[in-house]
mmCIF file of C-alpha atoms in Angstrom:
data_model
loop_
_atom_site.group_PDB
_atom_site.id
_atom_site.type_symbol
_atom_site.label_atom_id
_atom_site.label_comp_id
_atom_site.label_asym_id
_atom_site.label_seq_id
_atom_site.Cartn_x
_atom_site.Cartn_y
_atom_site.Cartn_z
ATOM 1 C CA UNK A 1 0.000 0.000 0.000
ATOM 2 C CA UNK A 2 2.438 2.627 -1.207
ATOM 3 C CA UNK A 3 2.160 5.390 -3.808
ATOM 4 C CA UNK A 4 5.071 6.736 -5.862
ATOM 5 C CA UNK A 5 4.915 10.124 -7.586
ATOM 6 C CA UNK A 6 7.588 11.490 -9.896
ATOM 7 C CA UNK A 7 8.124 15.248 -10.213
ATOM 8 C CA UNK A 8 10.810 15.558 -12.883
ATOM 9 C CA UNK A 9 10.521 19.334 -13.136
ATOM 10 C CA UNK A 10 10.959 19.885 -9.391
ATOM 11 C CA UNK A 11 13.746 22.263 -8.402
ATOM 12 C CA UNK A 12 16.129 20.824 -5.814
ATOM 13 C CA UNK A 13 16.052 23.609 -3.283
ATOM 14 C CA UNK A 14 15.164 24.731 0.268
ATOM 15 C CA UNK A 15 16.404 22.147 2.800
ATOM 16 C CA UNK A 16 17.588 19.783 0.068
ATOM 17 C CA UNK A 17 20.891 19.909 -1.774
ATOM 18 C CA UNK A 18 22.390 23.183 -2.957
ATOM 19 C CA UNK A 19 25.265 24.368 -5.064
ATOM 20 C CA UNK A 20 27.236 27.519 -4.296
ATOM 21 C CA UNK A 21 27.519 30.335 -6.804
ATOM 22 C CA UNK A 22 30.503 32.658 -7.056
ATOM 23 C CA UNK A 23 29.465 35.011 -4.266
ATOM 24 C CA UNK A 24 29.078 32.205 -1.734
ATOM 25 C CA UNK A 25 25.299 32.069 -1.638
ATOM 26 C CA UNK A 26 23.119 29.080 -2.360
ATOM 27 C CA UNK A 27 21.466 28.516 -5.703
ATOM 28 C CA UNK A 28 18.799 25.917 -6.331
ATOM 29 C CA UNK A 29 19.192 23.312 -9.048
ATOM 30 C CA UNK A 30 16.616 23.917 -11.753
ATOM 31 C CA UNK A 31 14.476 20.901 -12.719
ATOM 32 C CA UNK A 32 16.723 18.406 -10.973
ATOM 33 C CA UNK A 33 13.660 16.298 -10.233
ATOM 34 C CA UNK A 34 12.402 14.296 -7.280
ATOM 35 C CA UNK A 35 10.308 11.248 -6.422
ATOM 36 C CA UNK A 36 7.801 11.305 -3.565
ATOM 37 C CA UNK A 37 6.807 8.145 -1.714
ATOM 38 C CA UNK A 38 3.629 7.910 0.375
ATOM 39 C CA UNK A 39 3.010 4.901 2.639
ATOM 40 C CA UNK A 40 -0.533 3.928 3.555
ATOM 41 C CA UNK A 41 -1.444 4.597 7.185
ATOM 42 C CA UNK A 42 -3.855 1.978 8.514
ATOM 43 C CA UNK A 43 -4.829 4.205 11.444
ATOM 44 C CA UNK A 44 -5.871 7.200 9.338
ATOM 45 C CA UNK A 45 -6.821 5.392 6.151
ATOM 46 C CA UNK A 46 -4.712 7.903 4.254
ATOM 47 C CA UNK A 47 -1.323 8.025 2.542
ATOM 48 C CA UNK A 48 1.643 9.910 3.979
ATOM 49 C CA UNK A 49 2.491 11.560 7.276
ATOM 50 C CA UNK A 50 0.220 14.078 8.974
ATOM 51 C CA UNK A 51 2.227 17.305 9.008
ATOM 52 C CA UNK A 52 -0.050 19.986 10.435
ATOM 53 C CA UNK A 53 -2.779 19.216 12.966
ATOM 54 C CA UNK A 54 -3.875 22.873 13.098
ATOM 55 C CA UNK A 55 -5.171 22.972 9.538
ATOM 56 C CA UNK A 56 -8.514 21.495 8.451
ATOM 57 C CA UNK A 57 -8.496 19.422 6.389
ATOM 58 C CA UNK A 58 -5.225 18.143 7.813
ATOM 59 C CA UNK A 59 -2.146 18.219 5.601
ATOM 60 C CA UNK A 60 -0.179 15.102 4.783
ATOM 61 C CA UNK A 61 3.351 14.993 3.461
ATOM 62 C CA UNK A 62 5.423 12.235 1.881
ATOM 63 C CA UNK A 63 7.177 9.530 3.900
ATOM 64 C CA UNK A 64 10.242 9.732 1.643
ATOM 65 C CA UNK A 65 11.554 12.175 -0.936
ATOM 66 C CA UNK A 66 14.247 10.837 -3.248
ATOM 67 C CA UNK A 67 16.665 13.167 -5.026
ATOM 68 C CA UNK A 68 20.029 12.519 -6.624
ATOM 69 C CA UNK A 69 23.099 13.058 -4.456
ATOM 70 C CA UNK A 70 24.743 15.165 -7.174
ATOM 71 C CA UNK A 71 21.843 16.599 -9.183
ATOM 72 C CA UNK A 72 22.343 18.689 -12.285
ATOM 73 C CA UNK A 73 20.036 21.241 -13.833
ATOM 74 C CA UNK A 74 17.556 19.558 -16.223
ATOM 75 C CA UNK A 75 18.305 16.042 -14.920
ATOM 76 C CA UNK A 76 14.549 15.379 -14.986
ATOM 77 C CA UNK A 77 14.952 12.684 -12.358
ATOM 78 C CA UNK A 78 11.542 11.024 -12.008
ATOM 79 C CA UNK A 79 10.561 11.321 -15.674
ATOM 80 C CA UNK A 80 9.802 7.573 -15.654
ATOM 81 C CA UNK A 81 9.476 5.061 -12.853
ATOM 82 C CA UNK A 82 8.630 1.426 -12.086
ATOM 83 C CA UNK A 83 8.522 -0.644 -8.908
ATOM 84 C CA UNK A 84 8.890 -4.354 -8.234
ATOM 85 C CA UNK A 85 9.023 -5.688 -4.692
ATOM 86 C CA UNK A 86 11.647 -3.667 -2.812
ATOM 87 C CA UNK A 87 13.269 -2.269 -5.972
ATOM 88 C CA UNK A 88 12.466 1.110 -7.489
ATOM 89 C CA UNK A 89 13.783 2.040 -10.957
ATOM 90 C CA UNK A 90 13.742 5.735 -11.877
ATOM 91 C CA UNK A 91 14.510 7.295 -15.246
ATOM 92 C CA UNK A 92 16.395 10.587 -15.624
ATOM 93 C CA UNK A 93 16.349 11.276 -19.354
ATOM 94 C CA UNK A 94 18.135 14.639 -19.019
ATOM 95 C CA UNK A 95 16.282 16.251 -21.901
ATOM 96 C CA UNK A 96 17.457 19.808 -22.632
ATOM 97 C CA UNK A 97 20.587 19.475 -20.483
ATOM 98 C CA UNK A 98 23.373 21.817 -21.548
ATOM 99 C CA UNK A 99 25.912 20.573 -22.428
ATOM 100 C CA UNK A 100 23.971 17.636 -23.850
ATOM 101 C CA UNK A 101 24.172 14.244 -22.133
ATOM 102 C CA UNK A 102 22.775 10.765 -22.739
ATOM 103 C CA UNK A 103 20.411 10.281 -19.792
ATOM 104 C CA UNK A 104 20.532 7.768 -16.932
ATOM 105 C CA UNK A 105 18.428 5.436 -14.812
ATOM 106 C CA UNK A 106 18.762 4.854 -11.074
ATOM 107 C CA UNK A 107 17.927 1.900 -8.834
ATOM 108 C CA UNK A 108 16.896 2.113 -5.177
ATOM 109 C CA UNK A 109 16.173 -0.700 -2.716
ATOM 110 C CA UNK A 110 13.935 -0.566 0.336
ATOM 111 C CA UNK A 111 15.364 -2.261 3.443
ATOM 112 C CA UNK A 112 12.206 -2.085 5.555
ATOM 113 C CA UNK A 113 12.816 1.384 6.948
ATOM 114 C CA UNK A 114 14.462 3.501 4.248
ATOM 115 C CA UNK A 115 15.316 3.606 0.536
ATOM 116 C CA UNK A 116 18.990 3.025 -0.301
ATOM 117 C CA UNK A 117 20.613 4.046 -3.562
ATOM 118 C CA UNK A 118 21.942 0.948 -5.368
ATOM 119 C CA UNK A 119 23.311 1.989 -8.730
ATOM 120 C CA UNK A 120 22.937 4.253 -11.746
ATOM 121 C CA UNK A 121 22.518 2.549 -15.100
ATOM 122 C CA UNK A 122 23.986 3.887 -18.321
ATOM 123 C CA UNK A 123 25.101 2.442 -21.645
ATOM 124 C CA UNK A 124 28.215 2.922 -23.733
ATOM 125 C CA UNK A 125 26.548 3.116 -27.159
ATOM 126 C CA UNK A 126 24.132 5.860 -26.119
ATOM 127 C CA UNK A 127 25.004 9.285 -27.504
ATOM 128 C CA UNK A 128 24.177 12.797 -26.390
ATOM 129 C CA UNK A 129 20.462 13.663 -26.557
ATOM 130 C CA UNK A 130 19.468 9.967 -26.716
ATOM 131 C CA UNK A 131 17.184 10.500 -23.708
ATOM 132 C CA UNK A 132 18.149 7.162 -22.220
ATOM 133 C CA UNK A 133 15.699 6.631 -19.345
ATOM 134 C CA UNK A 134 12.648 7.779 -21.298
ATOM 135 C CA UNK A 135 10.772 4.668 -20.112
ATOM 136 C CA UNK A 136 11.747 2.034 -17.542
ATOM 137 C CA UNK A 137 10.421 -1.312 -16.327
ATOM 138 C CA UNK A 138 11.571 -3.866 -13.771
ATOM 139 C CA UNK A 139 10.592 -7.403 -12.786
ATOM 140 C CA UNK A 140 11.916 -10.035 -10.400
ATOM 141 C CA UNK A 141 15.211 -10.524 -12.251
ATOM 142 C CA UNK A 142 15.625 -7.916 -14.986
ATOM 143 C CA UNK A 143 15.551 -4.148 -15.437
ATOM 144 C CA UNK A 144 14.731 -2.470 -18.755
ATOM 145 C CA UNK A 145 15.602 1.071 -19.829
ATOM 146 C CA UNK A 146 14.538 2.617 -23.137
ATOM 147 C CA UNK A 147 16.039 5.277 -25.342
ATOM 148 C CA UNK A 148 13.230 6.077 -27.772
ATOM 149 C CA UNK A 149 15.239 8.519 -29.898
ATOM 150 C CA UNK A 150 18.404 6.400 -30.107
ATOM 151 C CA UNK A 151 19.978 6.196 -33.580
ATOM 152 C CA UNK A 152 17.961 8.811 -35.445
ATOM 153 C CA UNK A 153 14.799 8.092 -33.455
ATOM 154 C CA UNK A 154 14.785 4.387 -34.275
ATOM 155 C CA UNK A 155 14.794 3.600 -30.566
ATOM 156 C CA UNK A 156 16.226 0.866 -28.368
ATOM 157 C CA UNK A 157 15.647 -0.917 -25.071
ATOM 158 C CA UNK A 158 18.522 -2.054 -22.856
ATOM 159 C CA UNK A 159 18.327 -5.068 -20.529
ATOM 160 C CA UNK A 160 20.107 -5.488 -17.179
ATOM 161 C CA UNK A 161 20.098 -8.574 -14.938
ATOM 162 C CA UNK A 162 19.827 -8.056 -11.194
ATOM 163 C CA UNK A 163 22.632 -10.339 -10.005
ATOM 164 C CA UNK A 164 24.802 -10.219 -13.128
ATOM 165 C CA UNK A 165 28.311 -9.544 -11.833
ATOM 166 C CA UNK A 166 27.266 -9.727 -8.174
ATOM 167 C CA UNK A 167 24.283 -9.326 -5.881
ATOM 168 C CA UNK A 168 22.149 -6.340 -6.927
ATOM 169 C CA UNK A 169 24.760 -5.349 -9.490
ATOM 170 C CA UNK A 170 22.263 -5.034 -12.361
ATOM 171 C CA UNK A 171 24.824 -5.886 -15.015
ATOM 172 C CA UNK A 172 24.152 -5.112 -18.671
ATOM 173 C CA UNK A 173 22.909 -8.061 -20.760
ATOM 174 C CA UNK A 174 21.849 -6.940 -24.225
ATOM 175 C CA UNK A 175 20.096 -4.381 -26.392
ATOM 176 C CA UNK A 176 16.739 -4.738 -28.157
ATOM 177 C CA UNK A 177 16.024 -3.063 -31.499
ATOM 178 C CA UNK A 178 13.450 -3.793 -34.163
ATOM 179 C CA UNK A 179 14.467 -6.287 -36.828
ATOM 180 C CA UNK A 180 13.739 -3.718 -39.531
ATOM 181 C CA UNK A 181 14.055 -0.347 -37.795
ATOM 182 C CA UNK A 182 13.309 2.971 -39.469
ATOM 183 C CA UNK A 183 14.019 6.556 -38.445
ATOM 184 C CA UNK A 184 11.249 7.974 -36.270
ATOM 185 C CA UNK A 185 9.962 4.594 -35.081
ATOM 186 C CA UNK A 186 10.432 5.752 -31.470
ATOM 187 C CA UNK A 187 10.710 2.134 -30.352
ATOM 188 C CA UNK A 188 10.784 2.222 -26.559
ATOM 189 C CA UNK A 189 8.408 5.155 -26.208
ATOM 190 C CA UNK A 190 6.655 3.006 -23.604
ATOM 191 C CA UNK A 191 7.544 -0.331 -21.984
ATOM 192 C CA UNK A 192 5.957 -2.735 -19.524
ATOM 193 C CA UNK A 193 7.010 -6.158 -18.245
ATOM 194 C CA UNK A 194 6.127 -9.172 -16.172
ATOM 195 C CA UNK A 195 8.519 -12.038 -15.525
ATOM 196 C CA UNK A 196 8.085 -13.649 -18.950
ATOM 197 C CA UNK A 197 7.145 -10.892 -21.410
ATOM 198 C CA UNK A 198 8.092 -7.345 -22.318
ATOM 199 C CA UNK A 199 5.753 -5.073 -24.298
ATOM 200 C CA UNK A 200 7.348 -2.134 -26.119
ATOM 201 C CA UNK A 201 5.439 0.712 -27.742
ATOM 202 C CA UNK A 202 6.660 2.439 -30.914
ATOM 203 C CA UNK A 203 4.470 5.403 -31.808
ATOM 204 C CA UNK A 204 6.119 5.928 -35.244
ATOM 205 C CA UNK A 205 5.858 9.266 -37.040
ATOM 206 C CA UNK A 206 2.767 11.127 -38.222
ATOM 207 C CA UNK A 207 2.799 9.270 -41.549
ATOM 208 C CA UNK A 208 2.637 5.791 -39.997
ATOM 209 C CA UNK A 209 0.376 3.975 -37.544
ATOM 210 C CA UNK A 210 1.970 3.244 -34.188
ATOM 211 C CA UNK A 211 2.702 -0.314 -33.094
ATOM 212 C CA UNK A 212 3.440 -2.390 -30.019
ATOM 213 C CA UNK A 213 5.850 -5.314 -29.917
ATOM 214 C CA UNK A 214 6.194 -8.422 -27.783
ATOM 215 C CA UNK A 215 9.597 -9.590 -26.559
ATOM 216 C CA UNK A 216 9.350 -13.004 -24.904
ATOM 217 C CA UNK A 217 11.676 -14.418 -22.289
ATOM 218 C CA UNK A 218 13.241 -17.827 -23.006
ATOM 219 C CA UNK A 219 13.912 -19.341 -19.590
ATOM 220 C CA UNK A 220 15.850 -22.264 -21.074
ATOM 221 C CA UNK A 221 18.436 -20.020 -22.702
ATOM 222 C CA UNK A 222 17.972 -17.074 -20.328
ATOM 223 C CA UNK A 223 17.441 -14.759 -23.315
ATOM 224 C CA UNK A 224 14.878 -12.200 -24.435
ATOM 225 C CA UNK A 225 13.356 -11.977 -27.922
ATOM 226 C CA UNK A 226 14.882 -13.202 -31.156
ATOM 227 C CA UNK A 227 18.614 -13.259 -30.472
ATOM 228 C CA UNK A 228 20.801 -11.837 -33.243
ATOM 229 C CA UNK A 229 24.129 -12.019 -31.427
ATOM 230 C CA UNK A 230 25.542 -11.489 -27.940
ATOM 231 C CA UNK A 231 24.920 -7.737 -28.176
ATOM 232 C CA UNK A 232 21.567 -7.512 -29.955
ATOM 233 C CA UNK A 233 18.113 -9.053 -29.928
ATOM 234 C CA UNK A 234 14.943 -8.314 -31.938
ATOM 235 C CA UNK A 235 11.251 -8.405 -31.191
ATOM 236 C CA UNK A 236 9.446 -11.751 -30.924
ATOM 237 C CA UNK A 237 6.282 -10.542 -32.650
ATOM 238 C CA UNK A 238 4.018 -7.567 -33.242
ATOM 239 C CA UNK A 239 0.983 -7.008 -31.026
ATOM 240 C CA UNK A 240 -2.175 -6.659 -33.096
ATOM 241 C CA UNK A 241 -5.755 -5.791 -32.188
ATOM 242 C CA UNK A 242 -8.516 -7.763 -33.916
ATOM 243 C CA UNK A 243 -10.805 -4.760 -34.322
ATOM 244 C CA UNK A 244 -8.152 -2.089 -34.583
ATOM 245 C CA UNK A 245 -8.303 0.265 -37.561
ATOM 246 C CA UNK A 246 -4.769 1.493 -38.185
ATOM 247 C CA UNK A 247 -4.359 5.128 -39.125
ATOM 248 C CA UNK A 248 -1.442 7.405 -39.820
ATOM 249 C CA UNK A 249 -0.290 9.258 -36.736
ATOM 250 C CA UNK A 250 -2.579 7.333 -34.373
ATOM 251 C CA UNK A 251 0.208 6.990 -31.766
ATOM 252 C CA UNK A 252 -0.791 3.413 -30.985
ATOM 253 C CA UNK A 253 1.701 2.209 -28.393
ATOM 254 C CA UNK A 254 2.044 5.580 -26.661
ATOM 255 C CA UNK A 255 1.419 3.787 -23.375
ATOM 256 C CA UNK A 256 1.453 0.089 -22.448
ATOM 257 C CA UNK A 257 0.829 -1.864 -19.281
#
């Protein structure tokens, strides 16, 4: 019974982290981003912590507020988010950062009383303005991070395995791209997973109907999708609706669950 709310445009300020400017005063970090966590209170039947008993209706604040330890302006931490068990995966796509960067994703683990930072995920083949971290998903064993504008907007999804290289190491496994990608596919615009399947949305451009793709997990080989080589895998199949009427620019696949 917990609620998670991302506020990617939140300034990191007030009693949070600050950076000094040249005259020795504090300056807030613009659009660093934050994630707010509200636990359900069985006694009150509400989420969060009662913060002011003198105001009616009473005010409730978050139980936890997560921010990066070294935030940068336009990090957009909290742009995307997914939770599985005690693990929280948060995207920070860093859109509009100057100078341009690739984006990141961050993993936290709950120990029963607080959220501990585990690791930031990044990828070597991502380039500046890729917006890595646009969408994220996590299941019992794997974490997935998308970069919908990777390689001229073709898009890609990157897979990490929780205990690859050590406990909670979330080591990189492989990259998913469409078998026949085209510019402006935006593959990875949305993603969702359970323990055996991954659904990836690709909204395409205004001259094409959007699509969604299935990537299946092969437990025998411990692989996802149609394996091309050790560094690349393709979709298993396309997801089709029986009564769907495809239309140019319909943005099918904009969100999946």
